[in-house]
PDB file of C-alpha atoms in Angstrom:
ATOM      1  CA  MET A   1     120.658 162.147  35.734  1.00 41.00           C
ATOM      2  CA  GLY A   2     120.223 163.771  32.348  1.00 44.00           C
ATOM      3  CA  ASN A   3     116.894 164.235  30.574  1.00 43.00           C
ATOM      4  CA  ASP A   4     117.794 161.239  28.404  1.00 42.00           C
ATOM      5  CA  GLY A   5     118.344 158.990  31.435  1.00 41.00           C
ATOM      6  CA  SER A   6     122.136 159.200  31.270  1.00 40.00           C
ATOM      7  CA  ALA A   7     124.122 159.411  34.469  1.00 43.00           C
ATOM      8  CA  THR A   8     125.566 162.761  35.490  1.00 48.00           C
ATOM      9  CA  LEU A   9     129.277 162.993  36.280  1.00 50.00           C
ATOM     10  CA  VAL A  10     129.924 163.802  39.911  1.00 49.00           C
ATOM     11  CA  VAL A  11     133.585 164.504  40.591  1.00 47.00           C
ATOM     12  CA  GLY A  12     135.034 162.910  43.705  1.00 47.00           C
ATOM     13  CA  VAL A  13     131.740 161.507  44.934  1.00 50.00           C
ATOM     14  CA  HIS A  14     130.753 157.913  45.351  1.00 52.00           C
ATOM     15  CA  VAL A  15     128.221 155.930  47.302  1.00 60.00           C
ATOM     16  CA  GLU A  16     129.349 153.057  49.436  1.00 66.00           C
ATOM     17  CA  GLY A  17     127.175 150.762  51.500  1.00 73.00           C
ATOM     18  CA  ALA A  18     125.408 147.483  51.810  1.00 82.00           C
ATOM     19  CA  VAL A  19     122.136 146.759  49.987  1.00 86.00           C
ATOM     20  CA  THR A  20     119.536 145.974  52.648  1.00 88.00           C
ATOM     21  CA  ALA A  21     116.378 145.786  50.494  1.00 90.00           C
ATOM     22  CA  VAL A  22     115.196 145.769  46.875  1.00 91.00           C
ATOM     23  CA  ARG A  23     111.558 146.173  45.857  1.00 91.00           C
ATOM     24  CA  SER A  24     109.530 147.167  42.811  1.00 91.00           C
ATOM     25  CA  SER A  25     109.291 150.930  42.522  1.00 90.00           C
ATOM     26  CA  ALA A  26     106.011 152.790  42.836  1.00 88.00           C
ATOM     27  CA  LEU A  27     107.211 154.725  39.774  1.00 87.00           C
ATOM     28  CA  GLY A  28     106.694 151.576  37.711  1.00 85.00           C
ATOM     29  CA  GLY A  29     108.358 151.004  34.376  1.00 86.00           C
ATOM     30  CA  GLY A  30     110.441 148.070  35.582  1.00 88.00           C
ATOM     31  CA  LEU A  31     112.226 150.318  38.099  1.00 90.00           C
ATOM     32  CA  VAL A  32     113.328 149.151  41.520  1.00 90.00           C
ATOM     33  CA  ASP A  33     113.884 150.971  44.786  1.00 88.00           C
ATOM     34  CA  VAL A  34     117.106 149.991  46.514  1.00 84.00           C
ATOM     35  CA  THR A  35     117.709 150.611  50.205  1.00 84.00           C
ATOM     36  CA  LEU A  36     121.342 151.065  51.237  1.00 76.00           C
ATOM     37  CA  ASP A  37     122.932 151.050  54.643  1.00 78.00           C
ATOM     38  CA  THR A  38     125.432 153.907  54.139  1.00 72.00           C
ATOM     39  CA  ALA A  39     127.662 156.124  56.193  1.00 67.00           C
ATOM     40  CA  PHE A  40     125.817 159.297  55.160  1.00 62.00           C
ATOM     41  CA  PRO A  41     125.530 161.616  58.152  1.00 65.00           C
ATOM     42  CA  GLY A  42     121.849 162.254  57.520  1.00 70.00           C
ATOM     43  CA  PRO A  43     119.208 163.086  54.960  1.00 79.00           C
ATOM     44  CA  MET A  44     119.545 165.805  52.347  1.00 83.00           C
ATOM     45  CA  PRO A  45     118.848 169.232  53.783  1.00 90.00           C
ATOM     46  CA  ARG A  46     115.294 170.520  53.479  1.00 91.00           C
ATOM     47  CA  GLY A  47     115.020 172.288  50.119  1.00 91.00           C
ATOM     48  CA  ALA A  48     117.844 170.360  48.435  1.00 93.00           C
ATOM     49  CA  ARG A  49     115.443 168.269  46.393  1.00 91.00           C
ATOM     50  CA  GLN A  50     114.089 171.459  44.776  1.00 91.00           C
ATOM     51  CA  ILE A  51     117.624 172.412  43.710  1.00 93.00           C
ATOM     52  CA  TRP A  52     118.381 168.999  42.245  1.00 90.00           C
ATOM     53  CA  GLU A  53     115.003 168.885  40.459  1.00 90.00           C
ATOM     54  CA  LEU A  54     115.737 172.273  38.894  1.00 88.00           C
ATOM     55  CA  TRP A  55     119.079 171.005  37.633  1.00 87.00           C
ATOM     56  CA  ARG A  56     117.618 167.729  36.397  1.00 84.00           C
ATOM     57  CA  SER A  57     115.430 169.681  33.987  1.00 82.00           C
ATOM     58  CA  GLY A  58     118.460 171.597  32.678  1.00 83.00           C
ATOM     59  CA  ARG A  59     121.050 174.116  33.767  1.00 86.00           C
ATOM     60  CA  PRO A  60     119.530 177.347  35.118  1.00 92.00           C
ATOM     61  CA  ALA A  61     119.293 180.018  32.419  1.00 92.00           C
ATOM     62  CA  GLU A  62     119.176 183.089  34.637  1.00 93.00           C
ATOM     63  CA  PRO A  63     121.887 184.092  37.120  1.00 95.00           C
ATOM     64  CA  GLY A  64     121.272 184.460  40.836  1.00 96.00           C
ATOM     65  CA  ARG A  65     118.872 181.557  41.372  1.00 96.00           C
ATOM     66  CA  TRP A  66     120.968 180.665  44.434  1.00 97.00           C
ATOM     67  CA  VAL A  67     120.573 184.060  46.128  1.00 97.00           C
ATOM     68  CA  GLY A  68     117.546 183.223  48.309  1.00 96.00           C
ATOM     69  CA  TYR A  69     119.102 180.078  49.759  1.00 97.00           C
ATOM     70  CA  ASP A  70     120.769 179.800  53.157  1.00 97.00           C
ATOM     71  CA  ARG A  71     124.355 178.582  53.585  1.00 95.00           C
ATOM     72  CA  THR A  72     123.412 174.914  53.578  1.00 95.00           C
ATOM     73  CA  LEU A  73     121.423 175.167  50.366  1.00 97.00           C
ATOM     74  CA  ARG A  74     124.034 177.393  48.707  1.00 97.00           C
ATOM     75  CA  ARG A  75     126.487 174.562  49.352  1.00 96.00           C
ATOM     76  CA  GLU A  76     124.006 172.166  47.771  1.00 95.00           C
ATOM     77  CA  TRP A  77     123.759 174.555  44.791  1.00 97.00           C
ATOM     78  CA  THR A  78     127.528 174.401  44.219  1.00 96.00           C
ATOM     79  CA  MET A  79     127.405 170.602  44.397  1.00 94.00           C
ATOM     80  CA  ALA A  80     124.671 170.569  41.738  1.00 94.00           C
ATOM     81  CA  ALA A  81     126.736 172.994  39.620  1.00 96.00           C
ATOM     82  CA  LEU A  82     129.787 170.743  39.995  1.00 95.00           C
ATOM     83  CA  SER A  83     127.770 167.697  39.009  1.00 91.00           C
ATOM     84  CA  HIS A  84     126.579 169.420  35.848  1.00 91.00           C
ATOM     85  CA  HIS A  85     129.825 171.126  34.840  1.00 92.00           C
ATOM     86  CA  ARG A  86     130.636 170.574  31.170  1.00 88.00           C
ATOM     87  CA  HIS A  87     134.149 169.177  31.101  1.00 88.00           C
ATOM     88  CA  ASP A  88     134.129 169.066  27.323  1.00 89.00           C
ATOM     89  CA  ALA A  89     133.833 172.869  27.011  1.00 91.00           C
ATOM     90  CA  ALA A  90     137.079 174.715  26.277  1.00 95.00           C
ATOM     91  CA  ASP A  91     138.438 177.191  28.814  1.00 97.00           C
ATOM     92  CA  LYS A  92     138.230 180.845  27.865  1.00 96.00           C
ATOM     93  CA  PRO A  93     141.679 182.219  26.954  1.00 96.00           C
ATOM     94  CA  ALA A  94     144.169 183.759  29.382  1.00 96.00           C
ATOM     95  CA  GLY A  95     143.603 187.469  29.880  1.00 96.00           C
ATOM     96  CA  THR A  96     139.809 187.208  29.841  1.00 97.00           C
ATOM     97  CA  ALA A  97     138.011 189.519  32.286  1.00 98.00           C
ATOM     98  CA  TYR A  98     135.179 188.143  34.432  1.00 98.00           C
ATOM     99  CA  GLU A  99     132.744 190.179  36.481  1.00 98.00           C
ATOM    100  CA  LEU A 100     131.696 188.826  39.871  1.00 98.00           C
ATOM    101  CA  ASP A 101     128.463 190.358  41.170  1.00 97.00           C
ATOM    102  CA  GLY A 102     129.136 190.500  44.896  1.00 96.00           C
ATOM    103  CA  GLN A 103     125.802 191.951  46.036  1.00 97.00           C
ATOM    104  CA  ASN A 104     124.842 188.648  47.666  1.00 97.00           C
ATOM    105  CA  VAL A 105     128.202 187.337  48.815  1.00 97.00           C
ATOM    106  CA  THR A 106     127.169 187.285  52.466  1.00 95.00           C
ATOM    107  CA  ASP A 107     128.872 183.977  53.258  1.00 94.00           C
ATOM    108  CA  ILE A 108     131.613 181.803  51.786  1.00 95.00           C
ATOM    109  CA  GLU A 109     129.052 179.631  50.021  1.00 97.00           C
ATOM    110  CA  GLY A 110     127.709 182.741  48.288  1.00 97.00           C
ATOM    111  CA  PHE A 111     131.236 183.530  47.094  1.00 98.00           C
ATOM    112  CA  TYR A 112     131.512 180.120  45.420  1.00 98.00           C
ATOM    113  CA  CYS A 113     128.077 180.505  43.802  1.00 98.00           C
ATOM    114  CA  ALA A 114     128.981 184.004  42.556  1.00 98.00           C
ATOM    115  CA  ILE A 115     132.425 183.131  41.200  1.00 98.00           C
ATOM    116  CA  GLY A 116     130.956 180.086  39.449  1.00 98.00           C
ATOM    117  CA  GLU A 117     128.500 182.379  37.662  1.00 97.00           C
ATOM    118  CA  ALA A 118     131.173 184.989  36.939  1.00 98.00           C
ATOM    119  CA  VAL A 119     133.377 182.479  35.132  1.00 98.00           C
ATOM    120  CA  ASN A 120     130.884 179.984  33.699  1.00 97.00           C
ATOM    121  CA  GLY A 121     127.536 181.778  33.527  1.00 96.00           C
ATOM    122  CA  ALA A 122     124.266 181.037  35.296  1.00 96.00           C
ATOM    123  CA  GLY A 123     124.595 177.836  37.308  1.00 95.00           C
ATOM    124  CA  GLY A 124     128.344 177.770  36.712  1.00 96.00           C
ATOM    125  CA  TYR A 125     130.903 176.097  38.941  1.00 97.00           C
ATOM    126  CA  PHE A 126     134.362 177.398  39.836  1.00 97.00           C
ATOM    127  CA  GLY A 127     135.172 175.800  43.190  1.00 97.00           C
ATOM    128  CA  SER A 128     133.459 174.981  46.460  1.00 96.00           C
ATOM    129  CA  ASN A 129     136.375 175.185  48.898  1.00 94.00           C
ATOM    130  CA  ALA A 130     139.991 176.415  48.924  1.00 93.00           C
ATOM    131  CA  ASP A 131     141.452 173.334  47.243  1.00 94.00           C
ATOM    132  CA  ALA A 132     138.749 173.221  44.574  1.00 96.00           C
ATOM    133  CA  LEU A 133     139.156 176.950  43.855  1.00 96.00           C
ATOM    134  CA  HIS A 134     142.897 176.435  43.407  1.00 95.00           C
ATOM    135  CA  ASP A 135     142.261 173.477  41.087  1.00 95.00           C
ATOM    136  CA  CYS A 136     139.832 175.546  39.011  1.00 96.00           C
ATOM    137  CA  THR A 137     142.359 178.367  38.566  1.00 95.00           C
ATOM    138  CA  ARG A 138     144.790 175.827  37.079  1.00 94.00           C
ATOM    139  CA  GLY A 139     142.516 175.216  34.084  1.00 93.00           C
ATOM    140  CA  GLY A 140     139.887 172.788  32.898  1.00 94.00           C
ATOM    141  CA  TRP A 141     137.064 174.589  34.672  1.00 97.00           C
ATOM    142  CA  GLY A 142     136.198 177.455  32.321  1.00 96.00           C
ATOM    143  CA  ALA A 143     139.100 179.905  32.651  1.00 96.00           C
ATOM    144  CA  THR A 144     142.781 180.035  31.828  1.00 94.00           C
ATOM    145  CA  ALA A 145     145.023 181.974  34.217  1.00 92.00           C
ATOM    146  CA  PRO A 146     146.107 184.628  34.333  1.00 95.00           C
ATOM    147  CA  PHE A 147     142.776 186.383  34.092  1.00 96.00           C
ATOM    148  CA  LYS A 148     141.116 189.457  35.567  1.00 98.00           C
ATOM    149  CA  LEU A 149     138.302 189.216  38.107  1.00 98.00           C
ATOM    150  CA  VAL A 150     136.349 192.440  38.590  1.00 98.00           C
ATOM    151  CA  TRP A 151     134.538 192.009  41.920  1.00 98.00           C
ATOM    152  CA  ARG A 152     131.602 194.449  41.998  1.00 98.00           C
ATOM    153  CA  HIS A 153     130.015 195.237  45.369  1.00 97.00           C
ATOM    154  CA  SER A 154     132.977 193.629  47.147  1.00 97.00           C
ATOM    155  CA  ALA A 155     132.211 195.671  50.268  1.00 97.00           C
ATOM    156  CA  VAL A 156     129.354 193.255  51.028  1.00 97.00           C
ATOM    157  CA  ALA A 157     131.769 190.324  51.276  1.00 94.00           C
ATOM    158  CA  GLN A 158     134.365 192.424  53.047  1.00 94.00           C
ATOM    159  CA  GLU A 159     131.830 193.232  55.758  1.00 94.00           C
ATOM    160  CA  CYS A 160     130.239 189.772  55.983  1.00 92.00           C
ATOM    161  CA  LEU A 161     133.452 187.740  55.742  1.00 90.00           C
ATOM    162  CA  SER A 162     135.644 189.810  58.064  1.00 86.00           C
ATOM    163  CA  PRO A 163     136.386 188.265  60.476  1.00 77.00           C
ATOM    164  CA  PRO A 164     135.460 184.693  59.483  1.00 65.00           C
ATOM    165  CA  THR A 165     131.958 183.824  60.665  1.00 66.00           C
ATOM    166  CA  ALA A 166     132.259 180.054  61.043  1.00 67.00           C
ATOM    167  CA  ALA A 167     135.066 177.715  62.024  1.00 71.00           C
ATOM    168  CA  GLY A 168     137.395 177.252  59.098  1.00 77.00           C
ATOM    169  CA  ASP A 169     135.791 179.876  56.840  1.00 86.00           C
ATOM    170  CA  PRO A 170     138.258 182.178  55.115  1.00 90.00           C
ATOM    171  CA  ASP A 171     137.894 185.906  55.546  1.00 91.00           C
ATOM    172  CA  PHE A 172     137.783 188.399  52.677  1.00 94.00           C
ATOM    173  CA  GLY A 173     141.539 188.971  52.763  1.00 93.00           C
ATOM    174  CA  GLN A 174     142.218 185.242  52.555  1.00 92.00           C
ATOM    175  CA  LEU A 175     139.988 184.908  49.488  1.00 94.00           C
ATOM    176  CA  LEU A 176     141.877 187.721  47.779  1.00 95.00           C
ATOM    177  CA  HIS A 177     145.183 186.098  48.709  1.00 95.00           C
ATOM    178  CA  TRP A 178     144.137 182.713  47.292  1.00 93.00           C
ATOM    179  CA  LEU A 179     143.083 184.304  44.015  1.00 95.00           C
ATOM    180  CA  THR A 180     146.129 186.518  43.579  1.00 95.00           C
ATOM    181  CA  GLU A 181     148.593 183.746  44.470  1.00 94.00           C
ATOM    182  CA  ASP A 182     147.061 181.747  41.604  1.00 93.00           C
ATOM    183  CA  GLY A 183     147.764 184.592  39.160  1.00 92.00           C
ATOM    184  CA  ILE A 184     144.333 186.196  39.171  1.00 96.00           C
ATOM    185  CA  ASP A 185     144.269 190.000  38.851  1.00 97.00           C
ATOM    186  CA  VAL A 186     141.474 190.888  41.282  1.00 97.00           C
ATOM    187  CA  ARG A 187     139.921 194.347  41.067  1.00 97.00           C
ATOM    188  CA  VAL A 188     137.571 195.138  43.946  1.00 96.00           C
ATOM    189  CA  GLY A 189     134.964 197.819  43.755  1.00 93.00           C
TER     190      GLY A 189
END
């Protein structure tokens, strides 16, 4: 929710369930607390509230705020970035060069946090899985392909993501393949 009380766009996310209770909120102001019986697998991960509270007060101004988080919270970070992506901002033109700081790309979630910042600045979003990354490279998410991605400190990811560390995670070579097949000129260093 924005500072003005407006709803935040969340792409591809919805809540479904049955209302089981409604009561006056302890927050007052004519607010109500609604209890839903949903199919959520469980509560938000510990620490997620801190991320969402940070975003509620405005997009992070400094890069790397995600670095100290574990995989679960890095995933939560990309979901917050997605929820706050500005769809009304024009993509940068084809041929633009972006610099990905790979010092902290120790897991696939770190890659998505880092590429989001490389393309869209601190707190930026540019994918959270293979399909989303592909969608982002097709435009509407900050960059117009073809573009150049200069991946600094790529050896960190190469070591940490080769071979894949969790079921279904891509390895470093797969990430490079996905990017290059979408017309991205990737320079590792």
